[in-house]
mmCIF file of C-alpha atoms in Angstrom:
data_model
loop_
_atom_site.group_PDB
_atom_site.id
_atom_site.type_symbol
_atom_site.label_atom_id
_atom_site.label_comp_id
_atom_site.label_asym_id
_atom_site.label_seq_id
_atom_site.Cartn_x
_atom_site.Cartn_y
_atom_site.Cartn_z
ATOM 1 C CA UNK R 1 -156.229 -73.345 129.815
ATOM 2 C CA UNK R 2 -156.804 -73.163 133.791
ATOM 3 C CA UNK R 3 -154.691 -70.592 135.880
ATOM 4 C CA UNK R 4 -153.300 -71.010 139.210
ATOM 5 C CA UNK R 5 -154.977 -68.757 141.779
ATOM 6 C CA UNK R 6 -151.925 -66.943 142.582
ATOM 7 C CA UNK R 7 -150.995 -66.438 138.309
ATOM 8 C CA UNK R 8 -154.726 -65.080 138.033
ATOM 9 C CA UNK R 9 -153.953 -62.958 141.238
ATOM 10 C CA UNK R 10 -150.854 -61.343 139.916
ATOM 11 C CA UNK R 11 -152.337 -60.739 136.584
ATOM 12 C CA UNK R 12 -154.659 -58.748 137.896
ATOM 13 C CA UNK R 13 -152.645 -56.619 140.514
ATOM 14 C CA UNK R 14 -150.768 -55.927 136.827
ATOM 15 C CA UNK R 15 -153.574 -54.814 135.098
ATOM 16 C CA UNK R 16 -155.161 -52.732 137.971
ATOM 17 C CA UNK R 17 -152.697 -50.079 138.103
ATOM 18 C CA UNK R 18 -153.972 -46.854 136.792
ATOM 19 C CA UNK R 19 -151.048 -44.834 137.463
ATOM 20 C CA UNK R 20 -148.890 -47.193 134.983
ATOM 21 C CA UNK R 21 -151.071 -47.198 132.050
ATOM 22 C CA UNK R 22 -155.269 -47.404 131.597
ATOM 23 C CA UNK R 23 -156.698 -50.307 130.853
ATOM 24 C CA UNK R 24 -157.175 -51.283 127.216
ATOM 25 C CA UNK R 25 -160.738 -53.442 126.502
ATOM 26 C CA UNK R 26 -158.568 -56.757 125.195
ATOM 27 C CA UNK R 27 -157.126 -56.217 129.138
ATOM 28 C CA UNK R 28 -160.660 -55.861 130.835
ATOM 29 C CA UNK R 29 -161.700 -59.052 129.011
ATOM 30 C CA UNK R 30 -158.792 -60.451 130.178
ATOM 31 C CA UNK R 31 -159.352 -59.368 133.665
ATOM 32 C CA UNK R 32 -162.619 -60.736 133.814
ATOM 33 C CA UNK R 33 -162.027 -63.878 131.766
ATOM 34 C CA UNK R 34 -159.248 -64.580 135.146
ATOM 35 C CA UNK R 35 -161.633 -63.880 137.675
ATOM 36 C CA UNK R 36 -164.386 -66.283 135.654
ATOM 37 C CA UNK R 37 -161.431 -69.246 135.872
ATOM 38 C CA UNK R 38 -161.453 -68.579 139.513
ATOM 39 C CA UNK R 39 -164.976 -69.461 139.887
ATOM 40 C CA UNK R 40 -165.206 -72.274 137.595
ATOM 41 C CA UNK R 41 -162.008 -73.958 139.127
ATOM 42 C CA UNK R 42 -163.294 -73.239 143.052
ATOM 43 C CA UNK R 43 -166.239 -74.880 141.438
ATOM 44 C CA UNK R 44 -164.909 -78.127 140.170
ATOM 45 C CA UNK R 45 -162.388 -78.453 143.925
ATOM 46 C CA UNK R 46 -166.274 -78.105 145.543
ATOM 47 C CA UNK R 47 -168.318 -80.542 143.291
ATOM 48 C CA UNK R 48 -166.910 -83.901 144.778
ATOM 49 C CA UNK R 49 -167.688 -82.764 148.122
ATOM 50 C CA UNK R 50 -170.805 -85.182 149.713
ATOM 51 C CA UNK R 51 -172.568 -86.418 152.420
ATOM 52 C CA UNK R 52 -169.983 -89.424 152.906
ATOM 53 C CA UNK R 53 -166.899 -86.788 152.914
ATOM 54 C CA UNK R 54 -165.685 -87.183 156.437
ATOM 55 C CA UNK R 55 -165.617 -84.509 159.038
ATOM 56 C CA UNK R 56 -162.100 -83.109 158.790
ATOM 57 C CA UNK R 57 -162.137 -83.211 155.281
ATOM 58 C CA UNK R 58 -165.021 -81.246 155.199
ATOM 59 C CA UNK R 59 -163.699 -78.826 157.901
ATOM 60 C CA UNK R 60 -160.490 -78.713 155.656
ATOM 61 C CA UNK R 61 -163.120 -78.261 152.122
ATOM 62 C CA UNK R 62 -165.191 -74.713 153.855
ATOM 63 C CA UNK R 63 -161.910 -73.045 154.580
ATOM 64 C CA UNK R 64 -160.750 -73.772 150.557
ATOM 65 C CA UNK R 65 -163.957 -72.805 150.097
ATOM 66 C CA UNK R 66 -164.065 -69.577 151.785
ATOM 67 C CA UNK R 67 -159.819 -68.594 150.965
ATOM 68 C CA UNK R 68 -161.466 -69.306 147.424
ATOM 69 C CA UNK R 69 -164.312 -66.532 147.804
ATOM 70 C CA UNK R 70 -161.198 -63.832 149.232
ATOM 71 C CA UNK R 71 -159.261 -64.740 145.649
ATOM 72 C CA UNK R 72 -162.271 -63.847 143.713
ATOM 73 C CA UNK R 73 -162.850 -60.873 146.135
ATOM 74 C CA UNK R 74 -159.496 -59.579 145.557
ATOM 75 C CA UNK R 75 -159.398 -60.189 142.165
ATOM 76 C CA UNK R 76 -162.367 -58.021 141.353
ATOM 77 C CA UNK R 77 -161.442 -55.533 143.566
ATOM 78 C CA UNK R 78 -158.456 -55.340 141.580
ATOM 79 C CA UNK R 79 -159.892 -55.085 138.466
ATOM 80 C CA UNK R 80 -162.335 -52.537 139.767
ATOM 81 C CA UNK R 81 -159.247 -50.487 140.942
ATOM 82 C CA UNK R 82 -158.047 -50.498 137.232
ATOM 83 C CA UNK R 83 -161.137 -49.371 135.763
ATOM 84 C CA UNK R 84 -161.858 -46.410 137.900
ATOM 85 C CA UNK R 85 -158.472 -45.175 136.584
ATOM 86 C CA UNK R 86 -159.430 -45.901 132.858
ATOM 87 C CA UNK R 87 -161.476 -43.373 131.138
ATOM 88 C CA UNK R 88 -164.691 -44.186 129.291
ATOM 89 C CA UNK R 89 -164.166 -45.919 125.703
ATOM 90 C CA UNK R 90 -163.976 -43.083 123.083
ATOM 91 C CA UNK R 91 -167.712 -41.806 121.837
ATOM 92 C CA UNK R 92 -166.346 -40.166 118.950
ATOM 93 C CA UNK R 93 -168.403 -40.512 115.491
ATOM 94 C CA UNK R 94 -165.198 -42.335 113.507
ATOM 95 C CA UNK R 95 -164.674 -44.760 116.310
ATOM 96 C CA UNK R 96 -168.522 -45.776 117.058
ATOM 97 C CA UNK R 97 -168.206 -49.436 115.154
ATOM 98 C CA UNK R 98 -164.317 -49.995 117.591
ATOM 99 C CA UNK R 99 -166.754 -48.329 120.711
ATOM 100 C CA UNK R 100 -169.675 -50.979 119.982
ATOM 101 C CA UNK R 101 -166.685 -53.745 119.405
ATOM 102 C CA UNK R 102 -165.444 -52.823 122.586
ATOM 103 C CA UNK R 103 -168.381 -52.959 124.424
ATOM 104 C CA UNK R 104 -169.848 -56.138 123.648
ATOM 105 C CA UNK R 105 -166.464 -57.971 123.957
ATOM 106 C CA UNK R 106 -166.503 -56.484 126.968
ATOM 107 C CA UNK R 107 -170.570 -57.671 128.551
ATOM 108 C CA UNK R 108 -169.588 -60.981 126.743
ATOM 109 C CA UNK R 109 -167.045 -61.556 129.528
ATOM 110 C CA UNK R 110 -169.097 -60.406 131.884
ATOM 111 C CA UNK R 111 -172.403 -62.070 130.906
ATOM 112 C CA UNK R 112 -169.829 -65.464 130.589
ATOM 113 C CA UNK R 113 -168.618 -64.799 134.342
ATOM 114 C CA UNK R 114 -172.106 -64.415 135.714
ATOM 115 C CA UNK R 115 -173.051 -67.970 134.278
ATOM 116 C CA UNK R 116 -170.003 -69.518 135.471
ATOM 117 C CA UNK R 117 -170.229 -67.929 138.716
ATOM 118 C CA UNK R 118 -174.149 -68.358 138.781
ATOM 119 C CA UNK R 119 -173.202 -72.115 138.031
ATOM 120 C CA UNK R 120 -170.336 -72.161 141.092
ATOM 121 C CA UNK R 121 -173.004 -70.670 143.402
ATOM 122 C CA UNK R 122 -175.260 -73.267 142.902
ATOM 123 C CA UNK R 123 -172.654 -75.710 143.756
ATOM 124 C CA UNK R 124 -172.467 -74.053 147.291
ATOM 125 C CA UNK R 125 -176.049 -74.145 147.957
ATOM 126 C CA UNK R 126 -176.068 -77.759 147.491
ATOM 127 C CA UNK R 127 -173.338 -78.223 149.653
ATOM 128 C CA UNK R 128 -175.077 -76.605 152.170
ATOM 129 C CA UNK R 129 -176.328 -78.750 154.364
ATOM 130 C CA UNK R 130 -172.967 -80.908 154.678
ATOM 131 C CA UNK R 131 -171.183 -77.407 155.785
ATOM 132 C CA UNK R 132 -174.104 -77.501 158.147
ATOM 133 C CA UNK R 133 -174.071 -80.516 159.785
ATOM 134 C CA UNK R 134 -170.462 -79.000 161.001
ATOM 135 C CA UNK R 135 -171.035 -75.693 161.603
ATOM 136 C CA UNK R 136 -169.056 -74.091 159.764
ATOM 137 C CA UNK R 137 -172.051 -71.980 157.421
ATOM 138 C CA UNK R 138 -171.195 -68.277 159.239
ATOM 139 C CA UNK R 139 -167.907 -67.818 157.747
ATOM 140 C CA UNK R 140 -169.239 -68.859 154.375
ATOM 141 C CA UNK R 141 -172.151 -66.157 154.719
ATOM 142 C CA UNK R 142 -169.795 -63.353 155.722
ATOM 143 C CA UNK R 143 -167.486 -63.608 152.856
ATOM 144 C CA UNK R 144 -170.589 -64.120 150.405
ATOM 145 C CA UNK R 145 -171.582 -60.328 151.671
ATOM 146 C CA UNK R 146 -168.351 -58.925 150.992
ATOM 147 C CA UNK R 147 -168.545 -60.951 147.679
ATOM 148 C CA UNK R 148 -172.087 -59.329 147.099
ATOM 149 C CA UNK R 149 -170.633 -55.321 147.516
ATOM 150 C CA UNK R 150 -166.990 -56.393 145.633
ATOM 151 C CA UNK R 151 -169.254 -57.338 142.932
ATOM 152 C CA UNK R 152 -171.282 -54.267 142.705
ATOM 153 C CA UNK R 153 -168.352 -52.073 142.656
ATOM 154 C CA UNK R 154 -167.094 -53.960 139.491
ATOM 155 C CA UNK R 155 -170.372 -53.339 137.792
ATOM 156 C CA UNK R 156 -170.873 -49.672 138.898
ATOM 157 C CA UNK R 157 -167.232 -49.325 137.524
ATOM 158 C CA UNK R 158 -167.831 -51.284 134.293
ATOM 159 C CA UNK R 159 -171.721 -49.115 133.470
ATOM 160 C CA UNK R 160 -169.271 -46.126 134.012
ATOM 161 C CA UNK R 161 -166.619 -47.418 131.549
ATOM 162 C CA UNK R 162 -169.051 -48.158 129.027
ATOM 163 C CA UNK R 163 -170.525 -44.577 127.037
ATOM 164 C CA UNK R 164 -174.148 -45.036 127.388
ATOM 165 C CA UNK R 165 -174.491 -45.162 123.210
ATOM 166 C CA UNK R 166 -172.480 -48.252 122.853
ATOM 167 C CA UNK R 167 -174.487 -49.486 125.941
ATOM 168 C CA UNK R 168 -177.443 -48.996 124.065
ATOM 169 C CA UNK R 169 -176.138 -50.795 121.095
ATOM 170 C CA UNK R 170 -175.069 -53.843 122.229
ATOM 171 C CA UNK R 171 -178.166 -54.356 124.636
ATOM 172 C CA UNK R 172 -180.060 -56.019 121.963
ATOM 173 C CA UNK R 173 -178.099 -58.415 121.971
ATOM 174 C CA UNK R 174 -175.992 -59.073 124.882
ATOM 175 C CA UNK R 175 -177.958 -57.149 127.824
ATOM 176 C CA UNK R 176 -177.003 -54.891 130.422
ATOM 177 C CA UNK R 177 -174.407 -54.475 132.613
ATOM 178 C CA UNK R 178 -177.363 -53.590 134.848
ATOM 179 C CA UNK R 179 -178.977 -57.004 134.070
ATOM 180 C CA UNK R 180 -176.107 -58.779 134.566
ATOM 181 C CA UNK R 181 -175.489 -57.528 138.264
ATOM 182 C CA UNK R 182 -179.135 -57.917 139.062
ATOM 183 C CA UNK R 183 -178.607 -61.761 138.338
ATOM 184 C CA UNK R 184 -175.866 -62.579 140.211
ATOM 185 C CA UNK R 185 -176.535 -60.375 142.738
ATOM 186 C CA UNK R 186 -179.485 -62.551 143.274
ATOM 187 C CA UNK R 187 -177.637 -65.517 143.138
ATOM 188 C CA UNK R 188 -175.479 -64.315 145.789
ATOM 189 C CA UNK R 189 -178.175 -62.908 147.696
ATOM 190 C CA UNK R 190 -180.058 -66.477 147.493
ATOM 191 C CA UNK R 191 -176.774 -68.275 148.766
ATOM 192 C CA UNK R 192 -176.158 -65.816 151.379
ATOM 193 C CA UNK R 193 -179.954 -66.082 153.149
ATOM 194 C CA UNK R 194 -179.272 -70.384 152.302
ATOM 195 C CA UNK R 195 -175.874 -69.360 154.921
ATOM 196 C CA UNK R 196 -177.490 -67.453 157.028
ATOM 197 C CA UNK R 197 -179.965 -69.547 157.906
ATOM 198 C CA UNK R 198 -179.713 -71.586 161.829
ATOM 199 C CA UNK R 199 -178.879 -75.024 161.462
ATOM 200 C CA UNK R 200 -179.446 -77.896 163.884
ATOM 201 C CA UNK R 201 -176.716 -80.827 163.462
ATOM 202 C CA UNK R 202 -178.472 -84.358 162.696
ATOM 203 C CA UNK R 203 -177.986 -87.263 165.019
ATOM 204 C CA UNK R 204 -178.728 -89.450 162.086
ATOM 205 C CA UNK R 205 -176.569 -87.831 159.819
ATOM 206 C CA UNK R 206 -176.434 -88.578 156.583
ATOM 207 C CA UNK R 207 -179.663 -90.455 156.429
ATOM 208 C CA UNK R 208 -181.116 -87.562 158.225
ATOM 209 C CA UNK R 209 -179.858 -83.975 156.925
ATOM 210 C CA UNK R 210 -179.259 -81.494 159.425
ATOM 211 C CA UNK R 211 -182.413 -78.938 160.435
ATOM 212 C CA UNK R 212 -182.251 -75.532 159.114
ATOM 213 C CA UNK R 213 -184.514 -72.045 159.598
ATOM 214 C CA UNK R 214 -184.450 -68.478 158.182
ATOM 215 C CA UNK R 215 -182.905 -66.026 161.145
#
């Protein structure tokens, strides 16, 4: 079942608050399962967006698109917020088969968010050249770089979380943390150089796509 933006918002702001209680695993999964909805939502308001989508619509579309970006940005950063004040899942001997649980429930949500956010990216370098025909690519690029460090936070904060043993137990199976921000920080990267790139509008437009070069 989908969640509004603004339910998945305050879920998170009342999960993140270390000072009230730590964060249990069932609520990290939760946290990241919310953020995941986020992206595959934003990603299903951007897929009908074309090359016959008029020019006010698709004026109207990039700033969805980019309010969309500061909910997943704020999300995470929530989230990240709650697990810096959550210690590490317990290492002792009698809880190592809960630990490994834990774990893997755990980089299941996150390796589930990377595809759906991998997927969601992919949806905005398609759209691409529309955003470029009317200009409106820079303030897509600059909230894909705050994106890009919100997202590394949550994984430096999640490899901390997670004991090295049960890392190493579950990474036959499920990967890395590591792994997993490697790949979608290359997706990101990949989407930010597609923004960044200098675009010439097309007088032909839409037979002719706009003309585009790496800065």
């Amino acid at each position: 079942m989908k969640l509004s933006v603004a339910a998945t918002l305050a879920t998170l702001v009342s999960l993140a608050i270390p000072t009230l209680a730590q964060l249990t695993p069932a609520q990290i999964v939760a946290g990241i399962n919310l953020v995941s909805n986020i992206s595959q939502n934003s990603n299903e308001v951007l897929t009908p967006l074309s090359t016959s989508t008029d020019g006010a619509t698709v004026m109207t579309m990039s700033q969805t698109l980019v309010n969309n970006f500061n909910s997943i940005i704020n999300d995470v950063t929530a989230l990240t917020t709650g697990l810096e004040g959550t210690t590490p899942i317990d290492v002792t001997g009698t809880d190592h088969s809960r630990r490994q649980t834990a774990g893997a429930t755990i980089v299941a949500a996150l390796d589930n968010f990377v595809a759906v956010h991998q997927a969601f990216l992919a949806t905005v370098i398609g759209k691409h050249s529309i955003f470029a025909q009317f200009q409106v690519t820079a303030p897509i690029a600059a909230v894909l770089r705050s994106l890009e460090a919100a997202i590394d936070s949550l994984a430096f904060a999640l490899i901390d979380l997670i004991p090295q043993q049960a890392r190493r137990a579950i990474e036959p199976q499920l990967g890395t943390v590591s792994s997993d921000q490697a790949a979608l920080d290359t997706a990101v990267g990949n989407t930010i150089s597609t923004y960044a790139q200098v675009c010439i509008p097309s007088p032909l437009y839409p037979i002719v796509l706009p003309v585009c070069t790496s800065t």
